[in-house]
Tab-separated table of C-alpha atoms and ligand atoms in Angstrom:
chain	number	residue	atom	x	y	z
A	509	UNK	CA	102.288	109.340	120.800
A	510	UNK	CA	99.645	108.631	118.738
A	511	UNK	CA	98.908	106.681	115.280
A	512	UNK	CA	97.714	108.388	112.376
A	513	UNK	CA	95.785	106.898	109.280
A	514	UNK	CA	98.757	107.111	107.105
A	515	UNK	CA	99.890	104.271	105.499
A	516	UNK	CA	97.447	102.279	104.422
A	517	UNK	CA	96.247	104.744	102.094
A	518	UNK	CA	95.938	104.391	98.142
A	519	UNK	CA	99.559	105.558	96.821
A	520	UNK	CA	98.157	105.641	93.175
A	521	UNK	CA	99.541	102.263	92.440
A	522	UNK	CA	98.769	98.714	92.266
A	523	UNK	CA	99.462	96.567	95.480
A	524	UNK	CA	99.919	92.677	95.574
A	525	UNK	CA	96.259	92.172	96.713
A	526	UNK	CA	95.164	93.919	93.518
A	527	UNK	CA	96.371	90.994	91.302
A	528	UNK	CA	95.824	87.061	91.807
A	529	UNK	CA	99.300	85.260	93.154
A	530	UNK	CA	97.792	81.696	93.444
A	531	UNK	CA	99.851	79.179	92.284
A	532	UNK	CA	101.952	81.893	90.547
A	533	UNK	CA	105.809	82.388	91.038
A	534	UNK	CA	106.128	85.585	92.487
A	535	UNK	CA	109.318	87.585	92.855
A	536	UNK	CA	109.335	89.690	96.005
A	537	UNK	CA	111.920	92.175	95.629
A	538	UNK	CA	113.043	93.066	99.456
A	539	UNK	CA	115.543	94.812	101.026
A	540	UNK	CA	117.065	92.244	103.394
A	541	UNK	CA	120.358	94.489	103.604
A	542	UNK	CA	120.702	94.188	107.519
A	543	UNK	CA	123.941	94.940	110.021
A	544	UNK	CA	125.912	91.615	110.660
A	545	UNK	CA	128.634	91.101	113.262
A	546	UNK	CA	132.225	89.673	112.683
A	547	UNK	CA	130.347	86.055	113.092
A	548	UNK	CA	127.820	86.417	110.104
A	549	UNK	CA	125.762	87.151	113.274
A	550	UNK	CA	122.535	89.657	112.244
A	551	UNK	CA	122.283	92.115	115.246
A	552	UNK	CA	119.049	93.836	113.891
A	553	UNK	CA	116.319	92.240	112.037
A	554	UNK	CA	114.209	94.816	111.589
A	555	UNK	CA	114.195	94.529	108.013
A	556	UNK	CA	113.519	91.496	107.708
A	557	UNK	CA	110.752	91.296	109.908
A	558	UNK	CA	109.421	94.690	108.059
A	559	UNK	CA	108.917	92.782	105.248
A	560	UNK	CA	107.156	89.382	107.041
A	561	UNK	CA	103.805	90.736	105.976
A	562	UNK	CA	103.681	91.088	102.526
A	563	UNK	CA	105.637	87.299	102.663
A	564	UNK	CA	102.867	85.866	104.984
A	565	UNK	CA	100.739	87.224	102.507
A	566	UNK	CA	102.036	85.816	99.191
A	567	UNK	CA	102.466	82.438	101.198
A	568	UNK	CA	99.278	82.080	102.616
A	569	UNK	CA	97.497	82.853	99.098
A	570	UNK	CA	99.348	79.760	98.014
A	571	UNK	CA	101.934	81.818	95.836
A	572	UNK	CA	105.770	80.192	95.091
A	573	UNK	CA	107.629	82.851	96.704
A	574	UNK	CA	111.285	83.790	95.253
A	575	UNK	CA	112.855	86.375	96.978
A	576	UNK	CA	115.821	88.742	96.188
A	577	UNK	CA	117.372	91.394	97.997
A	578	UNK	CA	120.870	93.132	97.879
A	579	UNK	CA	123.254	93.190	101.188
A	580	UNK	CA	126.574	95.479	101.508
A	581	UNK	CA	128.794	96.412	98.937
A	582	UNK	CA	130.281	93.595	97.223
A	583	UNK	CA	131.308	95.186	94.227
A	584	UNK	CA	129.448	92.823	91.450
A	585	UNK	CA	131.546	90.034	92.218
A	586	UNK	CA	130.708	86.509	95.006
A	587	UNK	CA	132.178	87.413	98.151
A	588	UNK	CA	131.431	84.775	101.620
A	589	UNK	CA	130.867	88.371	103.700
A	590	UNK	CA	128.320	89.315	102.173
A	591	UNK	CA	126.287	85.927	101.025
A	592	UNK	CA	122.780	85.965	102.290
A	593	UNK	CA	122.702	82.510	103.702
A	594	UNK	CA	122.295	83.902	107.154
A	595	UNK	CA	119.589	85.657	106.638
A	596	UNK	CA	117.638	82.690	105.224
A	597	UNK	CA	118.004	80.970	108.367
A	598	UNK	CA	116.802	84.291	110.350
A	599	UNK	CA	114.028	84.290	107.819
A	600	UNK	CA	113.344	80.458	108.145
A	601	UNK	CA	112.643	81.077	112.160
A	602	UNK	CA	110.890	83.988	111.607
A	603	UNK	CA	108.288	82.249	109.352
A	604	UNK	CA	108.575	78.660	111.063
A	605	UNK	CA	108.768	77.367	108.109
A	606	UNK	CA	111.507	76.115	105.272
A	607	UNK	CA	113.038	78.697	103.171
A	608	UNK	CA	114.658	77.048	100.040
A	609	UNK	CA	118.503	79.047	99.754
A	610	UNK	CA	120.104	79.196	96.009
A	611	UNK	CA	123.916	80.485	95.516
A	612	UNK	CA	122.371	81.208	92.029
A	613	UNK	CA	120.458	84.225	91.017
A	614	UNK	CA	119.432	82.856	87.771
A	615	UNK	CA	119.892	80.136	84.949
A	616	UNK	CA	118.973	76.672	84.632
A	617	UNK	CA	119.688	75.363	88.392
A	618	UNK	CA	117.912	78.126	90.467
A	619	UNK	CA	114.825	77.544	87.514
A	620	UNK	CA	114.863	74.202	87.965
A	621	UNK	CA	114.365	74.524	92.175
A	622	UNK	CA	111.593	77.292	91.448
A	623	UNK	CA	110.030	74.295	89.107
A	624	UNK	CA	109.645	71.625	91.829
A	625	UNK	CA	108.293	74.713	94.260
A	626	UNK	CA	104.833	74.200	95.317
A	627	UNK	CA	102.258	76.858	96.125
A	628	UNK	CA	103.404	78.607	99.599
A	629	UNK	CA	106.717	77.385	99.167
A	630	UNK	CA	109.766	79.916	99.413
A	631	UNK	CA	113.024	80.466	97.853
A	632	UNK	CA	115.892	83.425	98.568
A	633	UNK	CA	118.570	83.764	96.048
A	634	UNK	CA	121.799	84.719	96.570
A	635	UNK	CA	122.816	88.945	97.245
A	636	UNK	CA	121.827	90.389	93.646
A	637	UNK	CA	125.340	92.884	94.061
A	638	UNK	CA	126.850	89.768	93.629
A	639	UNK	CA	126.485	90.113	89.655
A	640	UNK	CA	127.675	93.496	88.176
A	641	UNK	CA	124.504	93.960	86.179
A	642	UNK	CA	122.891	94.504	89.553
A	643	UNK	CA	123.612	98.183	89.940
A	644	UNK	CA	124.484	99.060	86.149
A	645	UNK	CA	120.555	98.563	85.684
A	646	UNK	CA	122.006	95.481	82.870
A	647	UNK	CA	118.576	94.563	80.844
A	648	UNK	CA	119.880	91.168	80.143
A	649	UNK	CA	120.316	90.556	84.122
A	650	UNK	CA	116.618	91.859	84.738
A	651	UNK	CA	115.362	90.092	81.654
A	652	UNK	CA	116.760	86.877	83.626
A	653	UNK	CA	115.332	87.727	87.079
A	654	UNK	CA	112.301	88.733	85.150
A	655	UNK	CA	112.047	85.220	83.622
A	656	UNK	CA	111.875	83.378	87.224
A	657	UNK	CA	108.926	84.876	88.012
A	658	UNK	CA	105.089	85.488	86.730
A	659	UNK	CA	104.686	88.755	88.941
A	660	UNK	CA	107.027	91.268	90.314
A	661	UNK	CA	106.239	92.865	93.735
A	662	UNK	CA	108.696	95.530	95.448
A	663	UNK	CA	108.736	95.886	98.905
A	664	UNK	CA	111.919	97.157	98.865
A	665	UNK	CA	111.530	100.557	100.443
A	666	UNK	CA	114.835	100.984	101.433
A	667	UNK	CA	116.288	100.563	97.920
A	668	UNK	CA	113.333	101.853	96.463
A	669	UNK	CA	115.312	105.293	95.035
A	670	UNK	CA	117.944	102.937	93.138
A	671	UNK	CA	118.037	102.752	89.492
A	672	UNK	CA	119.028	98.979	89.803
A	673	UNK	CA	117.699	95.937	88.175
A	674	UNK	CA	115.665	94.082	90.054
A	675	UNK	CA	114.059	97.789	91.272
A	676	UNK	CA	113.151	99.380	87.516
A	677	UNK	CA	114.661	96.813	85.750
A	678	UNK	CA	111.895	93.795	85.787
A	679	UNK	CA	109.133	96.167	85.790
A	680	UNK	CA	109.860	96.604	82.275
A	681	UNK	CA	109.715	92.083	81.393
A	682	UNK	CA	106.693	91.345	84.153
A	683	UNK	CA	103.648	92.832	85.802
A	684	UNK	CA	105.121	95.140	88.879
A	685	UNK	CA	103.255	95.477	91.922
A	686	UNK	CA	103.818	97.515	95.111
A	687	UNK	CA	104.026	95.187	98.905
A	688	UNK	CA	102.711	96.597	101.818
A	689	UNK	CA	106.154	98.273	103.262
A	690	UNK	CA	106.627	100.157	100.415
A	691	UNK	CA	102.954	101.385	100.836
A	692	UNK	CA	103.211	102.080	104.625
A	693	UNK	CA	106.409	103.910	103.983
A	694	UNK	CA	105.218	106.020	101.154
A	695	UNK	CA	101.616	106.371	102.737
A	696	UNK	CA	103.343	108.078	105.767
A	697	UNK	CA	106.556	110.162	104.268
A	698	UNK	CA	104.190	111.456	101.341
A	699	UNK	CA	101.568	112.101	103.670
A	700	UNK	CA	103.006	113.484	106.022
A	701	UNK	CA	104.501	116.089	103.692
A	702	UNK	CA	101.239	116.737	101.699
A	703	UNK	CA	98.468	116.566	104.703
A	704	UNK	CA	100.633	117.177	107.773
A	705	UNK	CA	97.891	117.737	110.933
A	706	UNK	CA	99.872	121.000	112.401
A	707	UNK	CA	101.489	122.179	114.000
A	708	UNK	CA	104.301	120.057	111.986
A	709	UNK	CA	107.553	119.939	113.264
A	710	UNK	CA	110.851	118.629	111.526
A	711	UNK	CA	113.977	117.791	113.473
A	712	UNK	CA	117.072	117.413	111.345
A	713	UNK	CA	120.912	116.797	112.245
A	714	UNK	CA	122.924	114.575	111.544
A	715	UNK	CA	126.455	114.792	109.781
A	716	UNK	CA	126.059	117.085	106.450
A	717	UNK	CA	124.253	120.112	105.566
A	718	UNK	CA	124.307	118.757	101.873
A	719	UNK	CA	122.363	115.729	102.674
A	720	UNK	CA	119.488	117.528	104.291
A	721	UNK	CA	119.360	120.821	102.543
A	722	UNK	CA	117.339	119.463	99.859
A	723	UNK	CA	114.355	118.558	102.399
A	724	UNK	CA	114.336	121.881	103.904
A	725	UNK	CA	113.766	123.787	100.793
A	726	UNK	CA	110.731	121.116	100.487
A	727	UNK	CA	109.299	121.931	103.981
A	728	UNK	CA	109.759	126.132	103.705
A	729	UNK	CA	106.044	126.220	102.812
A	730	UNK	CA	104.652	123.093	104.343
A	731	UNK	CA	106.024	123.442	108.421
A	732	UNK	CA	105.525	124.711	111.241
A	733	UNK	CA	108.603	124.702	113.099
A	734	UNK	CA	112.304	123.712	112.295
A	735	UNK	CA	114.594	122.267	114.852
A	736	UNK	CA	118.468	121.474	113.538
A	737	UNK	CA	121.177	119.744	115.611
A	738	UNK	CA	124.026	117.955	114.868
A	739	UNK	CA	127.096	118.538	112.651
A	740	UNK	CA	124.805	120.283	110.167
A	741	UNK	CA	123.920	123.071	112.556
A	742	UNK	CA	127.407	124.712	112.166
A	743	UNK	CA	126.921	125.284	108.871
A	744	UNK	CA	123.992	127.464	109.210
A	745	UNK	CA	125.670	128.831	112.800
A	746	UNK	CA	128.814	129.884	110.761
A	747	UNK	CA	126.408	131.562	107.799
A	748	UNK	CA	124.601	133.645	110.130
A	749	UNK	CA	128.582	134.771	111.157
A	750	UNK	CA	129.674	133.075	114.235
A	751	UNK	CA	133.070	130.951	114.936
A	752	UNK	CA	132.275	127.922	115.482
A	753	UNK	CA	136.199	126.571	116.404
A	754	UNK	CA	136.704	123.141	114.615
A	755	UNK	CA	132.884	122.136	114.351
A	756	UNK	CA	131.955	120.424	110.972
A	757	UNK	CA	131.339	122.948	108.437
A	758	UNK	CA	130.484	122.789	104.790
A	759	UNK	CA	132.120	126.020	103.298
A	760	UNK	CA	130.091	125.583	99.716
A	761	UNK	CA	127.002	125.739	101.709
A	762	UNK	CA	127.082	128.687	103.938
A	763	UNK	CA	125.151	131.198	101.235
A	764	UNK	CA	122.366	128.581	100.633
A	765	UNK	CA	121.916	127.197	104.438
A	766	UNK	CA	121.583	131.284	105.294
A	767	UNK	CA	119.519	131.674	102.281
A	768	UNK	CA	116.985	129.079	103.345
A	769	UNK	CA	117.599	130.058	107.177
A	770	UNK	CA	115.496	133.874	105.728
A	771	UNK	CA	112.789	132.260	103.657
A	772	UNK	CA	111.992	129.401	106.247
A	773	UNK	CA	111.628	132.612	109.054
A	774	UNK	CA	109.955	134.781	106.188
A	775	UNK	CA	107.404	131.858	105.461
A	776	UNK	CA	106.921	132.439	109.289
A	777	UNK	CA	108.582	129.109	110.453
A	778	UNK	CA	110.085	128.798	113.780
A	779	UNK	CA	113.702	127.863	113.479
A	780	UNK	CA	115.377	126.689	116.567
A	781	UNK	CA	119.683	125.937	116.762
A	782	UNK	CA	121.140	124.743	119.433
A	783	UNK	CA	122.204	127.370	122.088
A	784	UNK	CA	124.500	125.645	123.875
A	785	UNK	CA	127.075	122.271	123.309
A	786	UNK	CA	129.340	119.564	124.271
A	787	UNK	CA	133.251	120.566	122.778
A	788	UNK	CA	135.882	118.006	122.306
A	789	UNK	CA	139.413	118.516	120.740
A	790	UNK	CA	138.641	115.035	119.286
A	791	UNK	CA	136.252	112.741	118.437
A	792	UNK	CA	137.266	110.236	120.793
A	793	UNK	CA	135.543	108.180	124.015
A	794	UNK	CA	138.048	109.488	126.390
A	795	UNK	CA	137.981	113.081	124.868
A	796	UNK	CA	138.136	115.720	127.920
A	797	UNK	CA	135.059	117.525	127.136
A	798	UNK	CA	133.625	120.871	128.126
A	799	UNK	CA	129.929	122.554	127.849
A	800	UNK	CA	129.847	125.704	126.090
A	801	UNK	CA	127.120	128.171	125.012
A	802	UNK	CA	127.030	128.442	120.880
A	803	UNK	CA	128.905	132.083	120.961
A	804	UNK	CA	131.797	130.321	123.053
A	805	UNK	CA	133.119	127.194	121.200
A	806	UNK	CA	137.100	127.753	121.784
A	807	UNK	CA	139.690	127.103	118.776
A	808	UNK	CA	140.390	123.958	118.242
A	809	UNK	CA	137.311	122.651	119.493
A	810	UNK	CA	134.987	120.652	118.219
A	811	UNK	CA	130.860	120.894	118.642
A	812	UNK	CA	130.134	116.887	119.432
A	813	UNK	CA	126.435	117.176	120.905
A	814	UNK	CA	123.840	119.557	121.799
A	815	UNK	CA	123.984	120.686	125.729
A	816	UNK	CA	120.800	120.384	128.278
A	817	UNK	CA	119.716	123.925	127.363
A	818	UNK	CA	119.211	122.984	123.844
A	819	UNK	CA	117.512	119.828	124.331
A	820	UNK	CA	115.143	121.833	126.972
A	821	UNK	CA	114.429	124.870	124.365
A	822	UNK	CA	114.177	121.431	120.997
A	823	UNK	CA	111.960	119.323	123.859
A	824	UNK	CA	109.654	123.069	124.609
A	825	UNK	CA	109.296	123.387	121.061
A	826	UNK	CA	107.986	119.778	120.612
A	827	UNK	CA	105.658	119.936	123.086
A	828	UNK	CA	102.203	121.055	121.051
A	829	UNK	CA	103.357	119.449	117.874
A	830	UNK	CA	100.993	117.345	116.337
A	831	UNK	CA	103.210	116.308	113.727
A	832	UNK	CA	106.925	115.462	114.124
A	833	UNK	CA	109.505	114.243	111.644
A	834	UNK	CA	113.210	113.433	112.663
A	835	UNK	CA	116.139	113.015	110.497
A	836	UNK	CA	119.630	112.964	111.917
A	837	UNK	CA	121.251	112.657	115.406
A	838	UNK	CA	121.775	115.643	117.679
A	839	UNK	CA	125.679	114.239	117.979
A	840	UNK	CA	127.947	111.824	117.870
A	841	UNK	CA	125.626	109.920	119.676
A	842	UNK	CA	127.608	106.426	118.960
A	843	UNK	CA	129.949	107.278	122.018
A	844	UNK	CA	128.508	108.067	124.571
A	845	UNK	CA	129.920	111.034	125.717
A	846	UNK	CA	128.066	113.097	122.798
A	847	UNK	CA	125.287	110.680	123.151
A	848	UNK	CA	123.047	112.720	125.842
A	849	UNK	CA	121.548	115.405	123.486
A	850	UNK	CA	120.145	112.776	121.105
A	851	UNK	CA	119.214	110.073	123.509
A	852	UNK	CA	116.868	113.223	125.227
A	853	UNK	CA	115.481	114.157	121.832
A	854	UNK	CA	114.735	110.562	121.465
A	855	UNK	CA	112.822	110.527	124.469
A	856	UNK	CA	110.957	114.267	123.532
A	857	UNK	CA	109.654	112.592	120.213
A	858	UNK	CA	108.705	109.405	122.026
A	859	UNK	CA	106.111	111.639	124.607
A	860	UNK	CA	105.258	113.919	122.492
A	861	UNK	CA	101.546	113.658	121.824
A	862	UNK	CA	101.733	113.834	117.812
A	863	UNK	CA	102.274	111.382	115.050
A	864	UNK	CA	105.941	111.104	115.117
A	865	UNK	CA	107.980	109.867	111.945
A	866	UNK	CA	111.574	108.896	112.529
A	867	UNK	CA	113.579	108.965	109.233
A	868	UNK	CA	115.909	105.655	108.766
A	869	UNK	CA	119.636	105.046	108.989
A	870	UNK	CA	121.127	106.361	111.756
A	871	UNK	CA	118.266	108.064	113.903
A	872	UNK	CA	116.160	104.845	114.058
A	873	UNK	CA	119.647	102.844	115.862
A	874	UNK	CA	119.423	106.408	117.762
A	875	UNK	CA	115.813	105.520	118.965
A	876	UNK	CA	116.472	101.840	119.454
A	877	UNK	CA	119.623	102.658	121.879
A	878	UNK	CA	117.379	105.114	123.758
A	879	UNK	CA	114.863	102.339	124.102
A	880	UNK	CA	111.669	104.116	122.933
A	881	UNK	CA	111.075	102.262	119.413
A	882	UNK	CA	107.832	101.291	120.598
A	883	UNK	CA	106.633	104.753	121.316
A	884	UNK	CA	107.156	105.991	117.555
A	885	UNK	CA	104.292	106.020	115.256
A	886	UNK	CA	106.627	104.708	111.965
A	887	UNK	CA	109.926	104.205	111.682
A	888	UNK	CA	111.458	104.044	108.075
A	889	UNK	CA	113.606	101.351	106.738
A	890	UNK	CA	114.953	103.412	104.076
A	891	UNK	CA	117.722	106.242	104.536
A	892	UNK	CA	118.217	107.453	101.537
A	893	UNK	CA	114.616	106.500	99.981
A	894	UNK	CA	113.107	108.596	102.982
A	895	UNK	CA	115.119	111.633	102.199
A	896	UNK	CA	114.143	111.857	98.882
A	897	UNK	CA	110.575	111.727	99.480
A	898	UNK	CA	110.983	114.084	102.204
A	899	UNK	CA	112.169	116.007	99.461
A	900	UNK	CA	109.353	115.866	97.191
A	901	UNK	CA	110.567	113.702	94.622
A	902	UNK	CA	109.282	110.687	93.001
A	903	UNK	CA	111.125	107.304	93.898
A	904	UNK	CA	112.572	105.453	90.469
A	905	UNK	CA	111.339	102.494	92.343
A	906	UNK	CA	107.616	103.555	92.632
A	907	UNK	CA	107.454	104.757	89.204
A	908	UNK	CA	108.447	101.898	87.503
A	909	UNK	CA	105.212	99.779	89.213
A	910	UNK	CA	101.740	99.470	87.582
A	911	UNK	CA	99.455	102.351	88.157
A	912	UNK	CA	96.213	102.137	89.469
A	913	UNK	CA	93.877	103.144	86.924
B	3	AMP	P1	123.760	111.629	108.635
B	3	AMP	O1	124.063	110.357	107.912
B	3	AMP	O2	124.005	112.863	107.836
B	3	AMP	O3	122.402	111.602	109.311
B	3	AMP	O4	124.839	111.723	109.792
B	3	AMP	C1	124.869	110.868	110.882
B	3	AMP	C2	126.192	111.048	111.577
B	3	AMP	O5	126.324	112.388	111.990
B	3	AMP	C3	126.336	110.229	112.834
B	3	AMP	O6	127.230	109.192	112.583
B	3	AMP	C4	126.875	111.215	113.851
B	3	AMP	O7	128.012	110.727	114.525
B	3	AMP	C5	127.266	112.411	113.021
B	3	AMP	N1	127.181	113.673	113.760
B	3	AMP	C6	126.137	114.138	114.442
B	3	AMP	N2	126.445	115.305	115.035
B	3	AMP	C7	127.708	115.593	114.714
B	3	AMP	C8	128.594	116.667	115.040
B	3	AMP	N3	128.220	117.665	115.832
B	3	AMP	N4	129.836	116.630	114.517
B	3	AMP	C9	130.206	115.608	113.730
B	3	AMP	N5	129.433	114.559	113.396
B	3	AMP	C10	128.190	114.547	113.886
């Protein structure tokens, strides 16, 4: 494993140390959207933590720090499961310091707190899904977020590709700036897919074709080698005109999953599937399972995780990479009997001698439970805001900030 450059890089936009926050009220867009447990307990703080530097920051250059961020799906209305009041007090240890909580997200009480604030002081208000205008992008909700605050910073990677309104919606009342996550994660996805050092090579899986497909037509001309697992490798197993018993398969996607299958191979890009799997009849812990080769998966079975022979060809195929991005599990890795195949891919990226880039959602819980976190070069907060720069495309998020002239 070894660290790259990326990430600190100039992103073509302005960053919170490129304006002056002292004594200013500053709102810090983050994306505090962690897992809780039945308790209100938070069982990975990852995001919060993410974001402690570009906090730290604002604090210690004497800034009033309000901070928003959205959690779950609460459908635009208050609802107790999703309040954020537990993740001020995760915050509040995290930063040893007191973190002022309001149930409001704006009008005349929450103003009236940010009033008394003094520099390095910092506020959280409440989950912004909590008000409707939240997702519909409402201009009179930004316009009131916008009016808390003298400066606008986003360092909310993982939400980042939402057209919401506290993402492009104050940009458009108060200066926007860029934090430092959203930097690091854009310094390394864009990078890596602009200036890879090869040989670059991607790993996908993970449920869906669909979902993926649209970073694969990005990579044809940029990498070196292609390795797919998981549910999507079906698809492209099926296109090329095998049976594949019950394994997930998207029907609308067999022509273009074949069609990018020739120009990835005509570009000259190695393209590995798995050659051999663990079948199920169900996706179920106690499932009797059997390990099949590819050609061999028998009706009414299911392809749940890649078998040893594929993780030793994926792991061979690692091995000189300088590069590596991964995107999707090799299986059903949340129960353990289809966990193998991606736990050993896990480990393959973690030795591999390259700057490795793990996308987020799923495949960075994949690399926590495997225990080799610490041996990634970056892991992304963002799921969906990865993809989509995997993909090439420019994040709403980004291109609402200032740019750097
Ligand atoms: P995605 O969000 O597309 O990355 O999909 C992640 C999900 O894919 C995980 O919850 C896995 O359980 C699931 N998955 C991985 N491999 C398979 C497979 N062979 N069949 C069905 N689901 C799978």
């Amino acid at each position: 494993m070894a660290r790259g450059a990326f990430g600190q890089g100039d992103f073509g936009k302005l960053t919170i140390e490129d304006v002056e926050i002292k004594g200013k009220r500053v709102f810090i867009r983050v994306d505090f959207n962690v897992p809780l447990d039945e308790n209100m307990m938070i069982t990975d703080d990852r995001r919060i933590r993410s974001a402690l530097p570009t906090i730290n920051y604002a604090i210690d250059e004497g800034a009033k720090v309000i901070l928003a961020s959205h959690m779950g799906r609460p459908k635009g209305k208050p609802d107790a499961k999703w309040s954020l009041a537990p993740v001020a007090r995760r915050l509040q240890r995290l930063l040893n310091k007191e973190v002022l909580f309001s149930q409001e997200m704006h009008g005349k009480g929450v103003k009236d707190t940010i009033g008394k604030m003094r520099p390095g002081d910092v506020l959280l208000i409440e989950n912004l899904r909590f008000d409707p205008g939240e997702e519909s992008n409402d201009e009179k909700f930004a316009q009131e977020l916008a009016s808390l605050a003298e400066i606008y910073v986003n360092d909310a990677f993982g939400a980042a590709h939402r057209d919401h309104a506290s993402i492009v919606g104050i940009p458009r009342f108060i200066p926007a700036v860029a934090g430092f996550l959203l930097r690091k994660e854009v310094g390394y996805l864009q990078g890596v897919v602009s200036n890879p050092v090869r040989p670059f090579t991607a790993i996908l899986g993970g449920a869906k074709v669909s979902g993926k497909i649209g970073v694969l037509e990005n990579l044809i001309d940029k990498v070196d080698k292609v390795i797919v697992g998981g549910g999507m490798a079906f698809t492209f197993i099926k296109a090329m005109g095998y049976e594949v018993g019950d394994s997930l398969v998207e029907n609308e996607m067999l022509e273009l999953a074949e069609k990018i299958r020739q120009s990835l191979i005509k570009n000259n890009v190695r393209f590995y599937l798995p050659v051999d799997c663990v079948v199920a009849q169900s996706v179920e812990p106690q499932a009797e399972t059997k390990l099949v080769t590819w050609q061999e998966i028998p009706r009414g079975w299911k392809a749940l995780d890649i078998g040893p022979a594929s993780v030793k060809l994926f792991s061979e195929a690692l091995a000189n990479a300088k590069t590596v991005i991964w995107n999707g599990p090799m299986g059903v890795f949340e129960l353990d009997a289809f966990s193998r195949g991606t736990f050993s891919i896990a480990h393959a990226v973690a030795d591999a001698y390259a700057l490795t880039i793990v996308g987020g959602g799923d495949t960075d819980l994949a690399v926590s439970r495997a225990g080799v976190s610490d041996s990634i070069s970056f892991i992304s907060t963002g799921g969906g805001a990865s993809l989509q720069l995997l993909e090439g495309k420019e994040l709403p998020g980004i291109a609402a900030l200032k740019d750097r002239k």
